[in-house]
mmCIF file of C-alpha atoms in Angstrom:
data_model
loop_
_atom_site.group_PDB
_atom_site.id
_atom_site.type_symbol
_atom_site.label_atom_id
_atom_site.label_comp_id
_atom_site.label_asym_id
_atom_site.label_seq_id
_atom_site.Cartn_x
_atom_site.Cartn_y
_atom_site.Cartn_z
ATOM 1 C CA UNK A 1 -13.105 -97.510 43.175
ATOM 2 C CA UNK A 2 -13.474 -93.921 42.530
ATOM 3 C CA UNK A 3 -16.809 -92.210 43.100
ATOM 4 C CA UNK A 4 -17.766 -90.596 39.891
ATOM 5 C CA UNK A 5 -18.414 -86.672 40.038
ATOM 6 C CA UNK A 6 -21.579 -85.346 38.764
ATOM 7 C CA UNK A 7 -20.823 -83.421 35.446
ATOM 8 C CA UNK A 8 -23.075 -80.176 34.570
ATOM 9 C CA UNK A 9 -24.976 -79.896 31.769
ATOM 10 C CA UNK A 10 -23.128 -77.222 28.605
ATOM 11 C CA UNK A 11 -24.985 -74.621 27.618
ATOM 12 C CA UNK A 12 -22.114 -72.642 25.867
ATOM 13 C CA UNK A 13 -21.629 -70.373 28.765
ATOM 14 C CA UNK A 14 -17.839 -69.663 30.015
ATOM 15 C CA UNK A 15 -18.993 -72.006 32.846
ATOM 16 C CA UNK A 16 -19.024 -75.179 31.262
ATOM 17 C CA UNK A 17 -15.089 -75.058 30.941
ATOM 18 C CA UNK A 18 -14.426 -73.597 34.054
ATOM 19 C CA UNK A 19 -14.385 -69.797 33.263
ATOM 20 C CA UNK A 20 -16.970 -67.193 35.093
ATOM 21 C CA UNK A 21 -20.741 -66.243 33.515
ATOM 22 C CA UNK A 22 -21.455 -62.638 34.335
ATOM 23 C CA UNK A 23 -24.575 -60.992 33.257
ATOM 24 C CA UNK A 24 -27.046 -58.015 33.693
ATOM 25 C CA UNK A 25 -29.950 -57.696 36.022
ATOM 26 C CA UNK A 26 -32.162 -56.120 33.989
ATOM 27 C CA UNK A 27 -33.680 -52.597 35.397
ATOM 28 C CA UNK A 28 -37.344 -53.470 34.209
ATOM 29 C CA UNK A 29 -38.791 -51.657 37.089
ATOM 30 C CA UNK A 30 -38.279 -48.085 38.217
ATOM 31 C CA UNK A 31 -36.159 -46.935 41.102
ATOM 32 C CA UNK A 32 -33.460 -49.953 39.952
ATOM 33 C CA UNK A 33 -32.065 -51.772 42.807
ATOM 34 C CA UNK A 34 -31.446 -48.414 45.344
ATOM 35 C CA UNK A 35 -34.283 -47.764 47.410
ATOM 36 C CA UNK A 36 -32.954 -43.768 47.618
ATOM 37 C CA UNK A 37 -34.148 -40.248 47.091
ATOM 38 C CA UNK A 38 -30.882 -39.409 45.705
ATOM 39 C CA UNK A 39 -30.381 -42.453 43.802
ATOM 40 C CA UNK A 40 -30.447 -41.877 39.622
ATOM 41 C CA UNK A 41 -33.983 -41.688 38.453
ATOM 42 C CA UNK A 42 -34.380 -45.038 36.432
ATOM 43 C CA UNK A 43 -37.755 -45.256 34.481
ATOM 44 C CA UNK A 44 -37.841 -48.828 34.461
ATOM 45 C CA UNK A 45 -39.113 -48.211 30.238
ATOM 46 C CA UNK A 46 -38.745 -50.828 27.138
ATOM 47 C CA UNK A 47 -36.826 -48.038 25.966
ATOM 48 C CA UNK A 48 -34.681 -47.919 28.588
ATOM 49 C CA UNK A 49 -34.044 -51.790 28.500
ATOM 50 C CA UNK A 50 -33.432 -51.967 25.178
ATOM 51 C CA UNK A 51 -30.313 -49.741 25.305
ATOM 52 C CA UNK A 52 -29.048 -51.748 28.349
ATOM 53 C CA UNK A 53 -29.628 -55.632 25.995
ATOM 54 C CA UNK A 54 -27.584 -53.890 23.249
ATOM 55 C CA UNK A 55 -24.804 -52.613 25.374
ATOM 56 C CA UNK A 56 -24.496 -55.931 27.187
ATOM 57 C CA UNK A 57 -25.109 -57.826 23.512
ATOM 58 C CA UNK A 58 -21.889 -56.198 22.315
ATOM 59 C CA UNK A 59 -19.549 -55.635 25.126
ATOM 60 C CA UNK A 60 -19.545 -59.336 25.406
ATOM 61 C CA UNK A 61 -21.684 -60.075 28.644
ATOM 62 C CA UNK A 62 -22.965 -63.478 28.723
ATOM 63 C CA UNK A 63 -26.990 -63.167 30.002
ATOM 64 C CA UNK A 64 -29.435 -60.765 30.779
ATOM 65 C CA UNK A 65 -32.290 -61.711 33.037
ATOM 66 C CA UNK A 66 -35.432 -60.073 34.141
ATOM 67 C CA UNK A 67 -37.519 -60.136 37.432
ATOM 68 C CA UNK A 68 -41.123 -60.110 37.673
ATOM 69 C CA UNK A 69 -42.742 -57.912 40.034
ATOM 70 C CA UNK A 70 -46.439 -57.110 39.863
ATOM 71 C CA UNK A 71 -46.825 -54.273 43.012
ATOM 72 C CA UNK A 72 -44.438 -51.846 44.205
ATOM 73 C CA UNK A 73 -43.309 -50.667 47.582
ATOM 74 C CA UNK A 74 -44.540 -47.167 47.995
ATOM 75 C CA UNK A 75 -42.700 -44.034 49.341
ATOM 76 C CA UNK A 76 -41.735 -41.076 47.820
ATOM 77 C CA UNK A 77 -40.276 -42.227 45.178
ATOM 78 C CA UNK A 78 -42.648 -44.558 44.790
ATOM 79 C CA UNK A 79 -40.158 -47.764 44.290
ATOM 80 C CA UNK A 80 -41.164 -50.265 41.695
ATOM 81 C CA UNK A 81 -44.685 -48.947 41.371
ATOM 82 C CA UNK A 82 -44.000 -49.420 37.372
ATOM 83 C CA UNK A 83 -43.031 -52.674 36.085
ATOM 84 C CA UNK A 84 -42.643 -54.275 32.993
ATOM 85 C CA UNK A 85 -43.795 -58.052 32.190
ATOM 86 C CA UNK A 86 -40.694 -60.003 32.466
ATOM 87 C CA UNK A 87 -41.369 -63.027 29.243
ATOM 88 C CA UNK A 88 -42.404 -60.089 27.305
ATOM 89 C CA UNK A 89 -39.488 -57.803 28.002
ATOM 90 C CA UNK A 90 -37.154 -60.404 27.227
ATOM 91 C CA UNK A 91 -39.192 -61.386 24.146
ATOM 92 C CA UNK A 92 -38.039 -58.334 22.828
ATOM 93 C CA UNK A 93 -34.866 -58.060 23.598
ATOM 94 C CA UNK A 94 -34.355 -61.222 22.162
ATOM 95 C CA UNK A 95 -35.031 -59.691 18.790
ATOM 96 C CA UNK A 96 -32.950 -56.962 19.623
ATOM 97 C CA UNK A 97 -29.701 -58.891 20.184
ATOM 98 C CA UNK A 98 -28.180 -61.753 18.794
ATOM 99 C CA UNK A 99 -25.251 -63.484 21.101
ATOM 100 C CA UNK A 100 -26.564 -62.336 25.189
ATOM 101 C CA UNK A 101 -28.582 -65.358 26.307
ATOM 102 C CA UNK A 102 -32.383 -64.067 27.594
ATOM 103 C CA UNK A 103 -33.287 -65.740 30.840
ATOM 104 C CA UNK A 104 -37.166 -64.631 32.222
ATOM 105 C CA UNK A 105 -39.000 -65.263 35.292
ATOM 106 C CA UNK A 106 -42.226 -66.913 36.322
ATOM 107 C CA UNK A 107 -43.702 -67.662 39.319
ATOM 108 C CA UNK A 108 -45.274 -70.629 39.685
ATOM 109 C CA UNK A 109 -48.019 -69.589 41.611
ATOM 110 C CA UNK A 110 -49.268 -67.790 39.204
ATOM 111 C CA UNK A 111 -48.447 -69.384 35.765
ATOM 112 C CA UNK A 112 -49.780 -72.849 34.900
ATOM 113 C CA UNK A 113 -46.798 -75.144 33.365
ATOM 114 C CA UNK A 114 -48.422 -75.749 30.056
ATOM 115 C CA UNK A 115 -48.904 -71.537 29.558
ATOM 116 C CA UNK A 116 -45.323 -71.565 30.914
ATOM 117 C CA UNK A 117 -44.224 -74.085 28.270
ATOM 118 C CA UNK A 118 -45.109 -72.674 25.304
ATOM 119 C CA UNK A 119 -44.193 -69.207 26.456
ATOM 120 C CA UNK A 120 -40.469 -70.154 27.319
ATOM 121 C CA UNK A 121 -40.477 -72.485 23.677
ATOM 122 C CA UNK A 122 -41.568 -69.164 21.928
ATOM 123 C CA UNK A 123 -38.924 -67.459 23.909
ATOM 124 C CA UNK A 124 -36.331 -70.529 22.638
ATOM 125 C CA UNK A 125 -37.294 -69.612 18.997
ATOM 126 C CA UNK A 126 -37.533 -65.678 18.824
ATOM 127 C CA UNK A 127 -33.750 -65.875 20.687
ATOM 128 C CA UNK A 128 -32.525 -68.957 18.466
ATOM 129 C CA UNK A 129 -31.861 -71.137 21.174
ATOM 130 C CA UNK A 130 -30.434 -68.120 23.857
ATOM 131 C CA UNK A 131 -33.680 -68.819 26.207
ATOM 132 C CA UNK A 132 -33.657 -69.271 30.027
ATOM 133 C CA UNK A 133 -36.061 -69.657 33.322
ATOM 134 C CA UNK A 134 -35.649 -67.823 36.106
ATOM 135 C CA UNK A 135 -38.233 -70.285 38.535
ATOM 136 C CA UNK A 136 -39.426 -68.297 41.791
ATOM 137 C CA UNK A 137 -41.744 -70.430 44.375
ATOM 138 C CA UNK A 138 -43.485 -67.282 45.779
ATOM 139 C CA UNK A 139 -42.498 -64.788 48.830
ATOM 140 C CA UNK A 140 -44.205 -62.108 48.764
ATOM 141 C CA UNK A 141 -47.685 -62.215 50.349
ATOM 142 C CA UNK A 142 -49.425 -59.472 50.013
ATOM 143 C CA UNK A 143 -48.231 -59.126 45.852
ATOM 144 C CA UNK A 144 -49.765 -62.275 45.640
ATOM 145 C CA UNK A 145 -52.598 -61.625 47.780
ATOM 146 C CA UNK A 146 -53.731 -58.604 45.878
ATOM 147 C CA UNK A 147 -54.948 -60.862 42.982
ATOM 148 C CA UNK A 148 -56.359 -63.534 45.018
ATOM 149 C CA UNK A 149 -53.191 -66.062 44.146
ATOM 150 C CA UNK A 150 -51.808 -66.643 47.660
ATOM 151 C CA UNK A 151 -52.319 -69.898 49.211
ATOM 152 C CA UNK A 152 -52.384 -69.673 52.560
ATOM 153 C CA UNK A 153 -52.243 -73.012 53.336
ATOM 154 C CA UNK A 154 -49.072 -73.639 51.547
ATOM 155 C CA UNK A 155 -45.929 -72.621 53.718
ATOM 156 C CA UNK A 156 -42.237 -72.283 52.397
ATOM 157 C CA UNK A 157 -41.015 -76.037 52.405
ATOM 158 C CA UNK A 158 -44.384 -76.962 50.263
ATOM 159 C CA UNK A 159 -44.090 -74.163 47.879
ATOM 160 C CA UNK A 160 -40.745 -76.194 46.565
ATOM 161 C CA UNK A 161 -43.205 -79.396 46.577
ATOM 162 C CA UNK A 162 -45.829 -77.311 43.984
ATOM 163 C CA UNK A 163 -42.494 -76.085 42.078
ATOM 164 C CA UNK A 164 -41.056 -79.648 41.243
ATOM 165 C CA UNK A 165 -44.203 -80.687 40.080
ATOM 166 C CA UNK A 166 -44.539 -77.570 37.897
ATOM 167 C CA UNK A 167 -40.910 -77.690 36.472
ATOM 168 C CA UNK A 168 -41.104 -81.367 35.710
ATOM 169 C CA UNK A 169 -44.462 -80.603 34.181
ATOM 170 C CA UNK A 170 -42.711 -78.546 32.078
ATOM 171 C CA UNK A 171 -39.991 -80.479 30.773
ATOM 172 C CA UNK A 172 -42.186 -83.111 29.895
ATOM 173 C CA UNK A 173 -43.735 -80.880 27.558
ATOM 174 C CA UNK A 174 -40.846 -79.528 26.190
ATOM 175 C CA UNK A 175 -39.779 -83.176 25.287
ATOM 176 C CA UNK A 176 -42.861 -85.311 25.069
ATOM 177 C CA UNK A 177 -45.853 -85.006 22.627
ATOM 178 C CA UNK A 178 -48.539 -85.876 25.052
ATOM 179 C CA UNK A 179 -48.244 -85.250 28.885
ATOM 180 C CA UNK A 180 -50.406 -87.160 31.419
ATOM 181 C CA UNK A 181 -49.613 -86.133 35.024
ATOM 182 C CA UNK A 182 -52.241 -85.545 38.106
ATOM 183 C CA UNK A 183 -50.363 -84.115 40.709
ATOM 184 C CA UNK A 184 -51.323 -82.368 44.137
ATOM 185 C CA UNK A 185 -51.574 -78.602 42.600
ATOM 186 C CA UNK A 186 -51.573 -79.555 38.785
ATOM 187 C CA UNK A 187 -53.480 -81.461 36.226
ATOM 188 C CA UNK A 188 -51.696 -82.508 32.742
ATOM 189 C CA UNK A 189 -54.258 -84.926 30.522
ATOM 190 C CA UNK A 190 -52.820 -85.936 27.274
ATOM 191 C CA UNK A 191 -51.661 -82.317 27.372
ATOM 192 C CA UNK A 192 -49.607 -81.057 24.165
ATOM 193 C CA UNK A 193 -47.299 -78.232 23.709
ATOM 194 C CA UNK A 194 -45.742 -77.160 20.701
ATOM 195 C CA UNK A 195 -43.216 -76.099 19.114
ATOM 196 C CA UNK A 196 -40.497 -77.949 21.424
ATOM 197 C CA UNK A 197 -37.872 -75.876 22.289
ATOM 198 C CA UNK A 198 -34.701 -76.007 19.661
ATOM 199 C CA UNK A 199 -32.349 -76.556 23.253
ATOM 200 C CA UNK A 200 -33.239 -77.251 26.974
ATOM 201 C CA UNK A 201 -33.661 -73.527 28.411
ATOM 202 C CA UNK A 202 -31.509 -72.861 31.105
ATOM 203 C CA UNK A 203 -33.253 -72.894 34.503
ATOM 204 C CA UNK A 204 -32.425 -71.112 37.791
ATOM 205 C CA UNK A 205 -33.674 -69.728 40.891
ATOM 206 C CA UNK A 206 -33.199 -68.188 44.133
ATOM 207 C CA UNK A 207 -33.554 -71.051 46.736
ATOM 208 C CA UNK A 208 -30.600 -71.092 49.376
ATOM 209 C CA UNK A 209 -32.705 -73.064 52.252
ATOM 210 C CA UNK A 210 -32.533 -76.904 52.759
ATOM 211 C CA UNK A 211 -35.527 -77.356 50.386
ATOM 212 C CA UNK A 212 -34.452 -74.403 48.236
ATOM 213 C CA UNK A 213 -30.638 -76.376 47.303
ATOM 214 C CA UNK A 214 -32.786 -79.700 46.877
ATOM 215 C CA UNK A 215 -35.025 -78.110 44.086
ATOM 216 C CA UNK A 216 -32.031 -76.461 42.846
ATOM 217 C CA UNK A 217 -30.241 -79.442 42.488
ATOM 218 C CA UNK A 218 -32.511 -81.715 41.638
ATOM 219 C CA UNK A 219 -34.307 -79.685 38.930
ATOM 220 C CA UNK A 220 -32.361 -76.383 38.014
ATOM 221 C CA UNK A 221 -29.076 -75.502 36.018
ATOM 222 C CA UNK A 222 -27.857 -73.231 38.835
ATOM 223 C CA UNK A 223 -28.774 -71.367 42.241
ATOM 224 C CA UNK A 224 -28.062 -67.674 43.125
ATOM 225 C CA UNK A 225 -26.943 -67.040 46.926
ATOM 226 C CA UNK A 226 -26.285 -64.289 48.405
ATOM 227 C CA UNK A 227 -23.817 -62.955 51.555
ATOM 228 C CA UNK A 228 -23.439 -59.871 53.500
ATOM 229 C CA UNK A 229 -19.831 -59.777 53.310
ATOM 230 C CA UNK A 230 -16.998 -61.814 51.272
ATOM 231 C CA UNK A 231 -16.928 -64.761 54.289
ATOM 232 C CA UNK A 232 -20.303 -65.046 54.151
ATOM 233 C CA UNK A 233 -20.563 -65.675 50.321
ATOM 234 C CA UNK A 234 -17.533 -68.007 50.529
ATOM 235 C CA UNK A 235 -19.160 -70.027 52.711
ATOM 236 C CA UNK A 236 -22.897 -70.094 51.093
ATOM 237 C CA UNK A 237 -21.465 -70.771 48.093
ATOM 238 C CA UNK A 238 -19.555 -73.796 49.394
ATOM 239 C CA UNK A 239 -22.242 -74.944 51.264
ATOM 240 C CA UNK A 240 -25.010 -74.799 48.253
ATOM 241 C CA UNK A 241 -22.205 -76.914 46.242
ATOM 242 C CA UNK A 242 -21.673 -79.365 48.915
ATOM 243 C CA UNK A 243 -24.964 -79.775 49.394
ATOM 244 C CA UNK A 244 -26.111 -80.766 45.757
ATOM 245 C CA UNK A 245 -23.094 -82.801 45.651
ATOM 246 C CA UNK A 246 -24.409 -84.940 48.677
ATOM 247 C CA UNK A 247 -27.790 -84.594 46.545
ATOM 248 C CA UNK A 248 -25.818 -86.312 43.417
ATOM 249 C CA UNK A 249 -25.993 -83.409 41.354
ATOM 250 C CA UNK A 250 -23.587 -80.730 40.548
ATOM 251 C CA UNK A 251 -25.091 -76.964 39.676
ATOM 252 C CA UNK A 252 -23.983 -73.635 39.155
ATOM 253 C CA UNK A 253 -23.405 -71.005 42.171
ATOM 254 C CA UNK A 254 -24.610 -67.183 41.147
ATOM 255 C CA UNK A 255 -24.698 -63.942 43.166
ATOM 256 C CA UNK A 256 -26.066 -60.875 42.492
ATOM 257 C CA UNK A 257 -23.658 -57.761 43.038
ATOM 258 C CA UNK A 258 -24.593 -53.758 42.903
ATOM 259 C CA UNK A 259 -21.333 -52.083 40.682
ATOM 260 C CA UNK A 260 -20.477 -48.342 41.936
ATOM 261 C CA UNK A 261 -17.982 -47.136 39.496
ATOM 262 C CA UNK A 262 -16.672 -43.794 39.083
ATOM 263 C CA UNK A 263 -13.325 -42.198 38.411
ATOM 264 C CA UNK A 264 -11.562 -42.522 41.807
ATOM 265 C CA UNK A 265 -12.767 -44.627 44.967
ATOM 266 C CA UNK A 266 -13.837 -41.544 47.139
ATOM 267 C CA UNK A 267 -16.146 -40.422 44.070
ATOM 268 C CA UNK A 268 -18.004 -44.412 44.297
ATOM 269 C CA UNK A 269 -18.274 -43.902 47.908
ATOM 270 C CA UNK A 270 -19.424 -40.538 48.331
ATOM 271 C CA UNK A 271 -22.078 -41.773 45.994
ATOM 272 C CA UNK A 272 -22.788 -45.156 48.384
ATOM 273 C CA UNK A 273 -23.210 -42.380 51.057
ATOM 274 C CA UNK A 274 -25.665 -40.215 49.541
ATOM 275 C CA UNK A 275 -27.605 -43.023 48.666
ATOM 276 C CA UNK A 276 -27.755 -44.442 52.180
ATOM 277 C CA UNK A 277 -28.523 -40.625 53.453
ATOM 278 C CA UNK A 278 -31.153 -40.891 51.139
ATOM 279 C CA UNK A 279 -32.977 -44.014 51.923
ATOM 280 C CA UNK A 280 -36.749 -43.979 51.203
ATOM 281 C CA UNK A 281 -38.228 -44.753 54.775
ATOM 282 C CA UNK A 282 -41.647 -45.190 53.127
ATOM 283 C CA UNK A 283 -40.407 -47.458 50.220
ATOM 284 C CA UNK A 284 -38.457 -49.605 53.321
ATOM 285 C CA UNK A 285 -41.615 -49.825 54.853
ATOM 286 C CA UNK A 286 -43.053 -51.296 51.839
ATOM 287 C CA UNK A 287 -40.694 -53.818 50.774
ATOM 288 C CA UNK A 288 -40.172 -55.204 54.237
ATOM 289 C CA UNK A 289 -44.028 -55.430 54.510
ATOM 290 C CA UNK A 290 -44.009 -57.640 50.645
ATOM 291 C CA UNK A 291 -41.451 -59.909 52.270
ATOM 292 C CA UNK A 292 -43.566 -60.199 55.183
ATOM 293 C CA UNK A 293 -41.167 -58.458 57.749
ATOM 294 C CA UNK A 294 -43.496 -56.570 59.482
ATOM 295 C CA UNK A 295 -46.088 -59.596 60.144
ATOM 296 C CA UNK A 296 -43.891 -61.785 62.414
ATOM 297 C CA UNK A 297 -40.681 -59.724 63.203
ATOM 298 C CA UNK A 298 -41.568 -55.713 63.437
ATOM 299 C CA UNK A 299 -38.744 -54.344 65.485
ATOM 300 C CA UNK A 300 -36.833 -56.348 64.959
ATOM 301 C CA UNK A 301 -33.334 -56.429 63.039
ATOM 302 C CA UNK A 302 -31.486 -58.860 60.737
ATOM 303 C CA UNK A 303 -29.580 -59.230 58.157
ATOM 304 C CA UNK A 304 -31.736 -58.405 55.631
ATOM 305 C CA UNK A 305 -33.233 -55.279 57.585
ATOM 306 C CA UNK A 306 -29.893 -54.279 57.953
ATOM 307 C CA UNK A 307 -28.708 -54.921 54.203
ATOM 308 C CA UNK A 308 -32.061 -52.641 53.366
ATOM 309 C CA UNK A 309 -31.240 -49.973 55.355
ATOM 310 C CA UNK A 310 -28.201 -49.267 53.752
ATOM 311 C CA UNK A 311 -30.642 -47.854 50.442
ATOM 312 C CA UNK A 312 -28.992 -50.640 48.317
ATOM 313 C CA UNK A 313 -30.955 -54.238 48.055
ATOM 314 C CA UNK A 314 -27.844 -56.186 47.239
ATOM 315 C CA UNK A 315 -24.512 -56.533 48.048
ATOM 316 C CA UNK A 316 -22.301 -53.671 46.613
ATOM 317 C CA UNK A 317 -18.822 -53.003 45.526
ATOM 318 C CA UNK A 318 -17.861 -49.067 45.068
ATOM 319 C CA UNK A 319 -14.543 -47.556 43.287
ATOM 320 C CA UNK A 320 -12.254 -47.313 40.341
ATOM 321 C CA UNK A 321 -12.729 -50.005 36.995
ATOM 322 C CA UNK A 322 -9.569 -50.741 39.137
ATOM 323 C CA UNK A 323 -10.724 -51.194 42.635
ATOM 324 C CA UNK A 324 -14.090 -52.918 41.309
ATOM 325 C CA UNK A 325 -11.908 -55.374 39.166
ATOM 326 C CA UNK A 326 -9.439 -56.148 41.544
ATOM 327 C CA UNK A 327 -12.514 -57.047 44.498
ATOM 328 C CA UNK A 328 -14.385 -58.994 41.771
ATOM 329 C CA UNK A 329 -11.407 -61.029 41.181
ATOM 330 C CA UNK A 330 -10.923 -61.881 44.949
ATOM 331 C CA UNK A 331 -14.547 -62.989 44.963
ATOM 332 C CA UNK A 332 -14.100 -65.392 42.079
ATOM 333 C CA UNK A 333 -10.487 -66.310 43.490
ATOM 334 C CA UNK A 334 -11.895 -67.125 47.178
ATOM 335 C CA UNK A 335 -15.754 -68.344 46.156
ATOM 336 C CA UNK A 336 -17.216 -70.940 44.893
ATOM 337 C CA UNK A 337 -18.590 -69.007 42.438
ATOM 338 C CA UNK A 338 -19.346 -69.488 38.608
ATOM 339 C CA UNK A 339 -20.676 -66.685 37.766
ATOM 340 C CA UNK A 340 -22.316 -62.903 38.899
ATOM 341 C CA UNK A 341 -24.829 -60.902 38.026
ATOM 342 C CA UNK A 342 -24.412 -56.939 38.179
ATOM 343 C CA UNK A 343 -26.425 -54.120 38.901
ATOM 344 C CA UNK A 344 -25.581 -50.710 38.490
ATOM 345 C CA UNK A 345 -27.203 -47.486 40.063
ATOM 346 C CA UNK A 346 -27.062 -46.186 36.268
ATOM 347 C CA UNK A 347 -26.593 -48.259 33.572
ATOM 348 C CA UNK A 348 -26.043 -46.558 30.505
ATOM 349 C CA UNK A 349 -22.503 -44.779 31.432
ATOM 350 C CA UNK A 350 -21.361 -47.770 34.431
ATOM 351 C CA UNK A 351 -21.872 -50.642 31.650
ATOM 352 C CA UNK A 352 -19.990 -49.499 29.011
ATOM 353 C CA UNK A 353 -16.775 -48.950 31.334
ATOM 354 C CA UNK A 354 -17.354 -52.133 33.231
ATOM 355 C CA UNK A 355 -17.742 -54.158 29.920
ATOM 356 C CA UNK A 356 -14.446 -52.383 28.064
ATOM 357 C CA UNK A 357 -12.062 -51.642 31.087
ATOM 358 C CA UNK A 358 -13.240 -54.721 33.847
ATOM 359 C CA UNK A 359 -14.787 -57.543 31.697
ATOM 360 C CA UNK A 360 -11.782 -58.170 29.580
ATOM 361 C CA UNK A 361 -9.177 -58.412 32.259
ATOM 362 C CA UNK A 362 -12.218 -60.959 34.360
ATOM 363 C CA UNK A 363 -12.094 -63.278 31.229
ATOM 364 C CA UNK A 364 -7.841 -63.553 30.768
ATOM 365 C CA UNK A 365 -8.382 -64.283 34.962
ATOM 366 C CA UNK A 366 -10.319 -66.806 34.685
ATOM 367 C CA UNK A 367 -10.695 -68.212 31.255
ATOM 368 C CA UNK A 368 -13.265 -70.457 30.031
ATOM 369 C CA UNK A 369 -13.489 -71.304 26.147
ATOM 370 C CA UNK A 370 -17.241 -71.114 25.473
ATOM 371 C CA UNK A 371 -18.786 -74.123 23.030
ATOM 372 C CA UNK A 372 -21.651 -74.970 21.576
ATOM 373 C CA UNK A 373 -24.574 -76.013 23.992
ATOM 374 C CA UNK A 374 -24.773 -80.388 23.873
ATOM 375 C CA UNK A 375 -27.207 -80.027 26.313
ATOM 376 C CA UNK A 376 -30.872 -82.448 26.976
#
């Protein structure tokens, strides 16, 4: 008898029939995702963002998401020091556009379920059924710390414990009319929550560790993973899948990717070098101190010291639309991979030519005929 395969939720993404979602990480703080001196000035401003949803509204992208950050990593440039409020944000740009979906993030140490709820069903209605979760457990001490909402006793594996009760919490509320639930780091008692979302938001996070794929699996819609290098992300992305499989589950891979385009490919990576000749020292410093870095491994290198001090905080691909579109489809055409998210050192002139001269030619590659969301 043949073992039945887990089937994945629709949520009228190109992913439910096999094509690729790509989407915009949303540049809500400033400084973007280049920790350089000589990077482009990005104010991190509504205003800012708004252009950004509507470009990525009508060039046919399929999400935009938004981080949350509440402290910012210093230096001269003073990285991230402004930041907007992710459910907010995305509020807005909700109203702004009418096709993109609008995925925000909350951490759950510092959002009860029930406020989480509502917000995300208010989010559901503003974006007529468009809304999404982006779930993070909590990693950065001392942004945590500096409004007394770090538990110290509560290490990495048990953070995922205090999530799963907080995303079942959750959609419990979205579904039922009364909640009951006394966990270990939440109380629900014949809590309510209306309105009920019109469609199950979308949920994801960032969780690549053994108890980051079980979450994923067992509670989220899909996982981003990362790799320094294109054999790295083939195999994180086949081990994430495997790993829900074994779980019972199937989900959606994601990885985040930093787009240099210019005319010609010497143009992209003269600009990758003067980013990396101006890395930020100070605003290094800082963000390797929030991850906690300097507490248990100062002088020491890794992977992600090493990815940090290149200026960019993601993987990157530089060139041509041609160069970019032809390395994008190797990553879909050797990974694992559903879908990407994209950065770009400037958005308002590298969007427009990724979505009319590299987005088109992704979706005849690898088609997916988008449907209505029949999801629960």
């Amino acid at each position: 008898m043949t073992e039945s395969i887990p089937q994945r939720a629709d949520f009228g993404l190109p992913s439910d029939t096999g094509g690729r979602d790509i989407g915009i990480f949303m540049p809500m703080a400033n400084g973007g995702w280049i920790i350089s001196k000589n990077s482009p000035r990005l104010d991190g401003s509504y205003d800012y963002n708004l252009e950004v949803a509507k470009i990525a509204d009508a060039g046919g992208l399929d999400f935009i998401m938004a981080m949350a950050k509440f402290r910012g990593y210093g230096g001269e440039i003073e990285h991230w020091k402004s930041s907007l409020d992710s459910p907010l944000m995305m509020a807005g740009l909700a109203q702004a556009t009418t096709r993109v979906k609008v995925w925000a993030t909350v951490h759950t140490l510092l959002q009860n379920p029930a406020v989480t709820a509502k917000m995300i069903a208010t989010l559901d209605q503003i974006s007529h059924g468009r809304a999404g979760l982006n779930v993070v457990t909590g990693a950065y001490k001392g942004e945590f710390a500096q409004m007394g909402a770090w538990p110290e006793g509560v290490d990495h594996d048990e953070r995922y414990v205090l999530a799963t009760e907080w995303i079942q919490g959750i959609k419990a509320l979205w579904t039922q009319d009364s909640v009951t639930a006394h966990g270990k780091y939440f109380t629900l008692d014949d809590c309510q929550s209306f309105p009920k979302p019109s469609t199950r938001p979308f949920l994801v996070c960032a969780g690549t560790s053994k108890a980051g794929v079980r979450f994923t699996a067992e509670e989220m819609d899909a996982l981003f993973l990362a790799g320094n290098d294109l054999d790295e992300l083939i195999a994180n992305s086949a081990k994430a899948k495997a790993g829900a499989l074994e779980l019972g589950h199937a989900i959606r891979a994601y990885s985040m990717m930093i787009l240099v385009i210019a005319d010609t490919d010497a143009e992209a990576e003269a600009m990758v070098e003067s980013y990396r000749d101006g890395l930020d020292e100070g605003a290094l410093h800082g963000m390797l101190r929030a991850y906690g870095f300097l507490d248990s491994e100062i002088g020491k290198e890794n992977d992600f010291t090493r990815k940090a001090r290149s200026a960019l905080m993601a993987p990157h691909v530089a060139g041509s639309p041609t160069t970019i579109l032809e390395k994008l489809t190797e990553i879909f055409e050797k990974t694992e991979l559903d879908g990407l998210m994209v950065i770009f050192p400037e958005y308002l002139t590298m969007l427009p030519i990724f979505a009319k001269e590299i987005l088109p030619v992704l979706r005849q590659r690898f088609p997916g005929k988008i449907r209505e969301a029949a999801h629960v």
